């Protein structure tokens, strides 16, 4: 085997007389003699035409391959899956969404591990693509760069996919006709790119750049722009630099880098899904990260970005004023970021930000530190007798900071949506959606359809919703998810009854059921777990292996006894 560290994996596959069969196979896909002496760079593409988020990624993957080839490597493009939350939301199909994160990670690890790639570029365009790619890269721990596929352009009249979901609720209320809903449906999604607000895709892209695993600027580029194609080309070349310097994901994805990611997510007003995904990514690279880290960091980091869903602007408008780099420089200069963290450029975060220009004067998207939208984090980790192991809320303050009301209990997302649209749900209710957790769902569906219906019906400040499921980055309102332990595992959420009084307190960070400990214990003693919903297939396997949402809902965490 070669002593060249840049070829330590591919050399095992192609070097020497005994590897002639492997070389013969590779010649058929375009290898020439000289290519067998080059580092092999796998390009993991999440291309699919089933969603606008990923429909253009085939071209981006080819550009990344050219970048690696020009820099002296030999690129090989391979595929992994994607699903579409925007299409599946509100259906049984959404059970597969979080599962897809694990499938993506497993497939990248499987292909690269089998084929002996020395380095990787992974290109993701939608919510689960990004953490799935990073988990796979972290497990392999070979020099790697992540590329975000880019954000979509706004639809007509400043609309996006959340506008469509909320139009459904507005129609149920009588505020929009079917013709108006159809007009929004027809024009809200104009072409390629991920959903346009600070929803989960743009949140995770920003977090990954802040962590140092993307090139500077990658998270804030329009999907069909020349800058995005250049980003891909440079990412391919960057892997060769990382190979030469033996810089691996474990060198970049440190505890301090995760703290940088959390800080940027908070400043941007990002999705609650970032909590789940960052915990999972940290697990993959053996970094100790917990819900309490989000609490600690959230006390000192303000929300600065006026971005959808709770704000006004779209990601494409942030792109136009410079993206997240000027924001990161503001945070760095305020002592809120670790500037000495290594990044995929081979330089530190502080070095990357050294020449970044400030935002243009008069811009309204990013507020100054002394005039934030919220002085501390919108991501609230709530504990209490309903969430002994924690829960996650996204509360900007616009909804208020406390909510108390009677429980209205539902066993599924579909039932909840029906009761919202038909008027059963009333102002003052606390909607409880249970058995939607990682194991109970299984798959921890997003509650985008019911939360959007609540907003569309004008109940955003008058109804709260709590669940052991999770929320889309497009969800907003008084909502609490990731409740642990989940109902399927006998968490207290399982024994809530209609009419029970529930208090959500985002000041004291409590989620409380107004029952005595004795009454709760008595109900739990009578409770029996419902049978698993699936006995075969990927959902059954996922339910059997997945751990708690408070630990990232990962499927490769072995017990201490294993």
PDB file of N, CA and C in Angstrom, residues 46-58 60 82-88 124-127 129 148-153 160-161 188-196 201 222-224:
ATOM      1  N   UNK A  46     -27.378  14.467  -3.988  1.00  0.00           N
ATOM      2  CA  UNK A  46     -28.755  14.196  -3.564  1.00  0.00           C
ATOM      3  C   UNK A  46     -29.741  14.599  -4.648  1.00  0.00           C
ATOM      4  N   UNK A  47     -29.307  14.533  -5.901  1.00  0.00           N
ATOM      5  CA  UNK A  47     -30.178  14.959  -6.996  1.00  0.00           C
ATOM      6  C   UNK A  47     -31.437  14.098  -7.070  1.00  0.00           C
ATOM      7  N   UNK A  48     -32.532  14.770  -7.365  1.00  0.00           N
ATOM      8  CA  UNK A  48     -33.797  14.113  -7.700  1.00  0.00           C
ATOM      9  C   UNK A  48     -34.717  15.171  -8.280  1.00  0.00           C
ATOM     10  N   UNK A  49     -35.567  14.767  -9.215  1.00  0.00           N
ATOM     11  CA  UNK A  49     -36.542  15.737  -9.716  1.00  0.00           C
ATOM     12  C   UNK A  49     -37.875  15.607  -8.997  1.00  0.00           C
ATOM     13  N   UNK A  50     -37.865  14.980  -7.794  1.00  0.00           N
ATOM     14  CA  UNK A  50     -39.120  14.909  -7.055  1.00  0.00           C
ATOM     15  C   UNK A  50     -39.345  16.146  -6.196  1.00  0.00           C
ATOM     16  N   UNK A  51     -38.372  17.036  -6.098  1.00  0.00           N
ATOM     17  CA  UNK A  51     -38.526  18.244  -5.292  1.00  0.00           C
ATOM     18  C   UNK A  51     -37.696  19.377  -5.873  1.00  0.00           C
ATOM     19  N   UNK A  52     -38.195  20.614  -5.823  1.00  0.00           N
ATOM     20  CA  UNK A  52     -37.402  21.740  -6.330  1.00  0.00           C
ATOM     21  C   UNK A  52     -36.106  21.942  -5.566  1.00  0.00           C
ATOM     22  N   UNK A  53     -36.062  21.503  -4.313  1.00  0.00           N
ATOM     23  CA  UNK A  53     -34.854  21.686  -3.508  1.00  0.00           C
ATOM     24  C   UNK A  53     -33.643  21.006  -4.132  1.00  0.00           C
ATOM     25  N   UNK A  54     -33.863  19.905  -4.840  1.00  0.00           N
ATOM     26  CA  UNK A  54     -32.762  19.062  -5.314  1.00  0.00           C
ATOM     27  C   UNK A  54     -32.730  18.881  -6.822  1.00  0.00           C
ATOM     28  N   UNK A  55     -33.631  19.511  -7.549  1.00  0.00           N
ATOM     29  CA  UNK A  55     -33.770  19.228  -8.974  1.00  0.00           C
ATOM     30  C   UNK A  55     -32.584  19.691  -9.816  1.00  0.00           C
ATOM     31  N   UNK A  56     -31.732  20.546  -9.259  1.00  0.00           N
ATOM     32  CA  UNK A  56     -30.596  21.100 -10.003  1.00  0.00           C
ATOM     33  C   UNK A  56     -29.258  20.548  -9.532  1.00  0.00           C
ATOM     34  N   UNK A  57     -29.272  19.641  -8.569  1.00  0.00           N
ATOM     35  CA  UNK A  57     -28.027  19.249  -7.919  1.00  0.00           C
ATOM     36  C   UNK A  57     -27.165  18.355  -8.801  1.00  0.00           C
ATOM     37  N   UNK A  58     -27.759  17.732  -9.829  1.00  0.00           N
ATOM     38  CA  UNK A  58     -26.923  16.955 -10.752  1.00  0.00           C
ATOM     39  C   UNK A  58     -25.863  17.838 -11.401  1.00  0.00           C
ATOM     40  N   UNK A  60     -24.713  20.667 -10.184  1.00  0.00           N
ATOM     41  CA  UNK A  60     -23.766  21.105  -9.155  1.00  0.00           C
ATOM     42  C   UNK A  60     -22.753  20.010  -8.843  1.00  0.00           C
ATOM     43  N   UNK A  82     -33.282  11.580  -1.534  1.00  0.00           N
ATOM     44  CA  UNK A  82     -33.921  12.709  -0.883  1.00  0.00           C
ATOM     45  C   UNK A  82     -35.412  12.421  -0.830  1.00  0.00           C
ATOM     46  N   UNK A  83     -36.059  13.037   0.142  1.00  0.00           N
ATOM     47  CA  UNK A  83     -37.525  13.063   0.159  1.00  0.00           C
ATOM     48  C   UNK A  83     -37.932  14.541   0.205  1.00  0.00           C
ATOM     49  N   UNK A  84     -39.215  14.819   0.076  1.00  0.00           N
ATOM     50  CA  UNK A  84     -39.688  16.200   0.124  1.00  0.00           C
ATOM     51  C   UNK A  84     -40.658  16.388   1.276  1.00  0.00           C
ATOM     52  N   UNK A  85     -40.230  17.123   2.288  1.00  0.00           N
ATOM     53  CA  UNK A  85     -41.131  17.462   3.381  1.00  0.00           C
ATOM     54  C   UNK A  85     -42.320  18.279   2.880  1.00  0.00           C
ATOM     55  N   UNK A  86     -42.050  19.202   1.966  1.00  0.00           N
ATOM     56  CA  UNK A  86     -43.119  20.062   1.471  1.00  0.00           C
ATOM     57  C   UNK A  86     -44.232  19.292   0.798  1.00  0.00           C
ATOM     58  N   UNK A  87     -43.887  18.179   0.165  1.00  0.00           N
ATOM     59  CA  UNK A  87     -44.900  17.345  -0.490  1.00  0.00           C
ATOM     60  C   UNK A  87     -45.550  16.406   0.525  1.00  0.00           C
ATOM     61  N   UNK A  88     -44.756  15.833   1.419  1.00  0.00           N
ATOM     62  CA  UNK A  88     -45.254  14.783   2.309  1.00  0.00           C
ATOM     63  C   UNK A  88     -45.953  15.309   3.555  1.00  0.00           C
ATOM     64  N   UNK A 124     -26.175  18.840  -0.570  1.00  0.00           N
ATOM     65  CA  UNK A 124     -27.544  18.657  -0.101  1.00  0.00           C
ATOM     66  C   UNK A 124     -28.390  19.871  -0.388  1.00  0.00           C
ATOM     67  N   UNK A 125     -29.688  19.635  -0.617  1.00  0.00           N
ATOM     68  CA  UNK A 125     -30.552  20.747  -0.966  1.00  0.00           C
ATOM     69  C   UNK A 125     -31.801  20.876  -0.128  1.00  0.00           C
ATOM     70  N   UNK A 126     -32.048  19.928   0.804  1.00  0.00           N
ATOM     71  CA  UNK A 126     -33.298  19.958   1.548  1.00  0.00           C
ATOM     72  C   UNK A 126     -33.022  19.568   2.999  1.00  0.00           C
ATOM     73  N   UNK A 127     -34.054  19.658   3.826  1.00  0.00           N
ATOM     74  CA  UNK A 127     -33.905  19.610   5.284  1.00  0.00           C
ATOM     75  C   UNK A 127     -33.038  18.470   5.802  1.00  0.00           C
ATOM     76  N   UNK A 129     -31.251  16.264   3.996  1.00  0.00           N
ATOM     77  CA  UNK A 129     -30.021  16.037   3.233  1.00  0.00           C
ATOM     78  C   UNK A 129     -28.805  16.516   4.000  1.00  0.00           C
ATOM     79  N   UNK A 148     -24.094  23.422   0.067  1.00  0.00           N
ATOM     80  CA  UNK A 148     -25.540  23.629   0.085  1.00  0.00           C
ATOM     81  C   UNK A 148     -26.026  23.924  -1.324  1.00  0.00           C
ATOM     82  N   UNK A 149     -27.140  23.310  -1.713  1.00  0.00           N
ATOM     83  CA  UNK A 149     -27.675  23.506  -3.058  1.00  0.00           C
ATOM     84  C   UNK A 149     -28.221  24.890  -3.329  1.00  0.00           C
ATOM     85  N   UNK A 150     -28.502  25.663  -2.294  1.00  0.00           N
ATOM     86  CA  UNK A 150     -28.927  27.053  -2.476  1.00  0.00           C
ATOM     87  C   UNK A 150     -30.410  27.261  -2.263  1.00  0.00           C
ATOM     88  N   UNK A 151     -30.770  28.514  -2.066  1.00  0.00           N
ATOM     89  CA  UNK A 151     -32.144  28.875  -1.750  1.00  0.00           C
ATOM     90  C   UNK A 151     -32.949  29.212  -2.998  1.00  0.00           C
ATOM     91  N   UNK A 152     -34.242  29.035  -2.904  1.00  0.00           N
ATOM     92  CA  UNK A 152     -35.165  29.322  -3.999  1.00  0.00           C
ATOM     93  C   UNK A 152     -35.425  30.829  -4.099  1.00  0.00           C
ATOM     94  N   UNK A 153     -35.865  31.270  -5.247  1.00  0.00           N
ATOM     95  CA  UNK A 153     -36.310  32.664  -5.406  1.00  0.00           C
ATOM     96  C   UNK A 153     -37.717  32.810  -4.837  1.00  0.00           C
ATOM     97  N   UNK A 160     -44.080  31.907  -0.603  1.00  0.00           N
ATOM     98  CA  UNK A 160     -43.256  30.703  -0.585  1.00  0.00           C
ATOM     99  C   UNK A 160     -44.144  29.541  -0.166  1.00  0.00           C
ATOM    100  N   UNK A 161     -43.540  28.395   0.129  1.00  0.00           N
ATOM    101  CA  UNK A 161     -44.332  27.203   0.435  1.00  0.00           C
ATOM    102  C   UNK A 161     -45.186  27.402   1.688  1.00  0.00           C
ATOM    103  N   UNK A 188     -46.177  30.193  -5.999  1.00  0.00           N
ATOM    104  CA  UNK A 188     -45.318  30.334  -4.815  1.00  0.00           C
ATOM    105  C   UNK A 188     -43.965  29.657  -4.969  1.00  0.00           C
ATOM    106  N   UNK A 189     -43.873  28.648  -5.836  1.00  0.00           N
ATOM    107  CA  UNK A 189     -42.627  27.880  -5.995  1.00  0.00           C
ATOM    108  C   UNK A 189     -42.155  28.060  -7.437  1.00  0.00           C
ATOM    109  N   UNK A 190     -41.298  29.055  -7.709  1.00  0.00           N
ATOM    110  CA  UNK A 190     -40.980  29.395  -9.101  1.00  0.00           C
ATOM    111  C   UNK A 190     -39.879  28.576  -9.755  1.00  0.00           C
ATOM    112  N   UNK A 191     -39.153  27.729  -9.003  1.00  0.00           N
ATOM    113  CA  UNK A 191     -38.066  26.982  -9.643  1.00  0.00           C
ATOM    114  C   UNK A 191     -37.198  26.281  -8.632  1.00  0.00           C
ATOM    115  N   UNK A 192     -35.932  25.999  -8.988  1.00  0.00           N
ATOM    116  CA  UNK A 192     -35.055  25.227  -8.109  1.00  0.00           C
ATOM    117  C   UNK A 192     -34.677  25.976  -6.839  1.00  0.00           C
ATOM    118  N   UNK A 193     -34.379  25.183  -5.821  1.00  0.00           N
ATOM    119  CA  UNK A 193     -33.863  25.738  -4.577  1.00  0.00           C
ATOM    120  C   UNK A 193     -34.691  25.343  -3.377  1.00  0.00           C
ATOM    121  N   UNK A 194     -34.090  25.459  -2.206  1.00  0.00           N
ATOM    122  CA  UNK A 194     -34.754  25.091  -0.958  1.00  0.00           C
ATOM    123  C   UNK A 194     -35.680  26.204  -0.498  1.00  0.00           C
ATOM    124  N   UNK A 195     -36.653  25.828   0.328  1.00  0.00           N
ATOM    125  CA  UNK A 195     -37.684  26.748   0.809  1.00  0.00           C
ATOM    126  C   UNK A 195     -37.065  28.037   1.332  1.00  0.00           C
ATOM    127  N   UNK A 196     -37.703  29.169   1.001  1.00  0.00           N
ATOM    128  CA  UNK A 196     -37.020  30.450   0.996  1.00  0.00           C
ATOM    129  C   UNK A 196     -36.866  31.205   2.286  1.00  0.00           C
ATOM    130  N   UNK A 201     -33.928  24.056   6.024  1.00  0.00           N
ATOM    131  CA  UNK A 201     -32.844  23.948   5.039  1.00  0.00           C
ATOM    132  C   UNK A 201     -31.856  25.096   5.181  1.00  0.00           C
ATOM    133  N   UNK A 222     -28.104  31.865  -4.086  1.00  0.00           N
ATOM    134  CA  UNK A 222     -29.288  31.417  -4.806  1.00  0.00           C
ATOM    135  C   UNK A 222     -28.962  30.154  -5.596  1.00  0.00           C
ATOM    136  N   UNK A 223     -29.929  29.254  -5.656  1.00  0.00           N
ATOM    137  CA  UNK A 223     -29.696  27.922  -6.202  1.00  0.00           C
ATOM    138  C   UNK A 223     -29.193  27.933  -7.636  1.00  0.00           C
ATOM    139  N   UNK A 224     -29.684  28.850  -8.436  1.00  0.00           N
ATOM    140  CA  UNK A 224     -29.350  28.847  -9.866  1.00  0.00           C
ATOM    141  C   UNK A 224     -28.295  29.893 -10.230  1.00  0.00           C
TER     142      UNK A 224
END
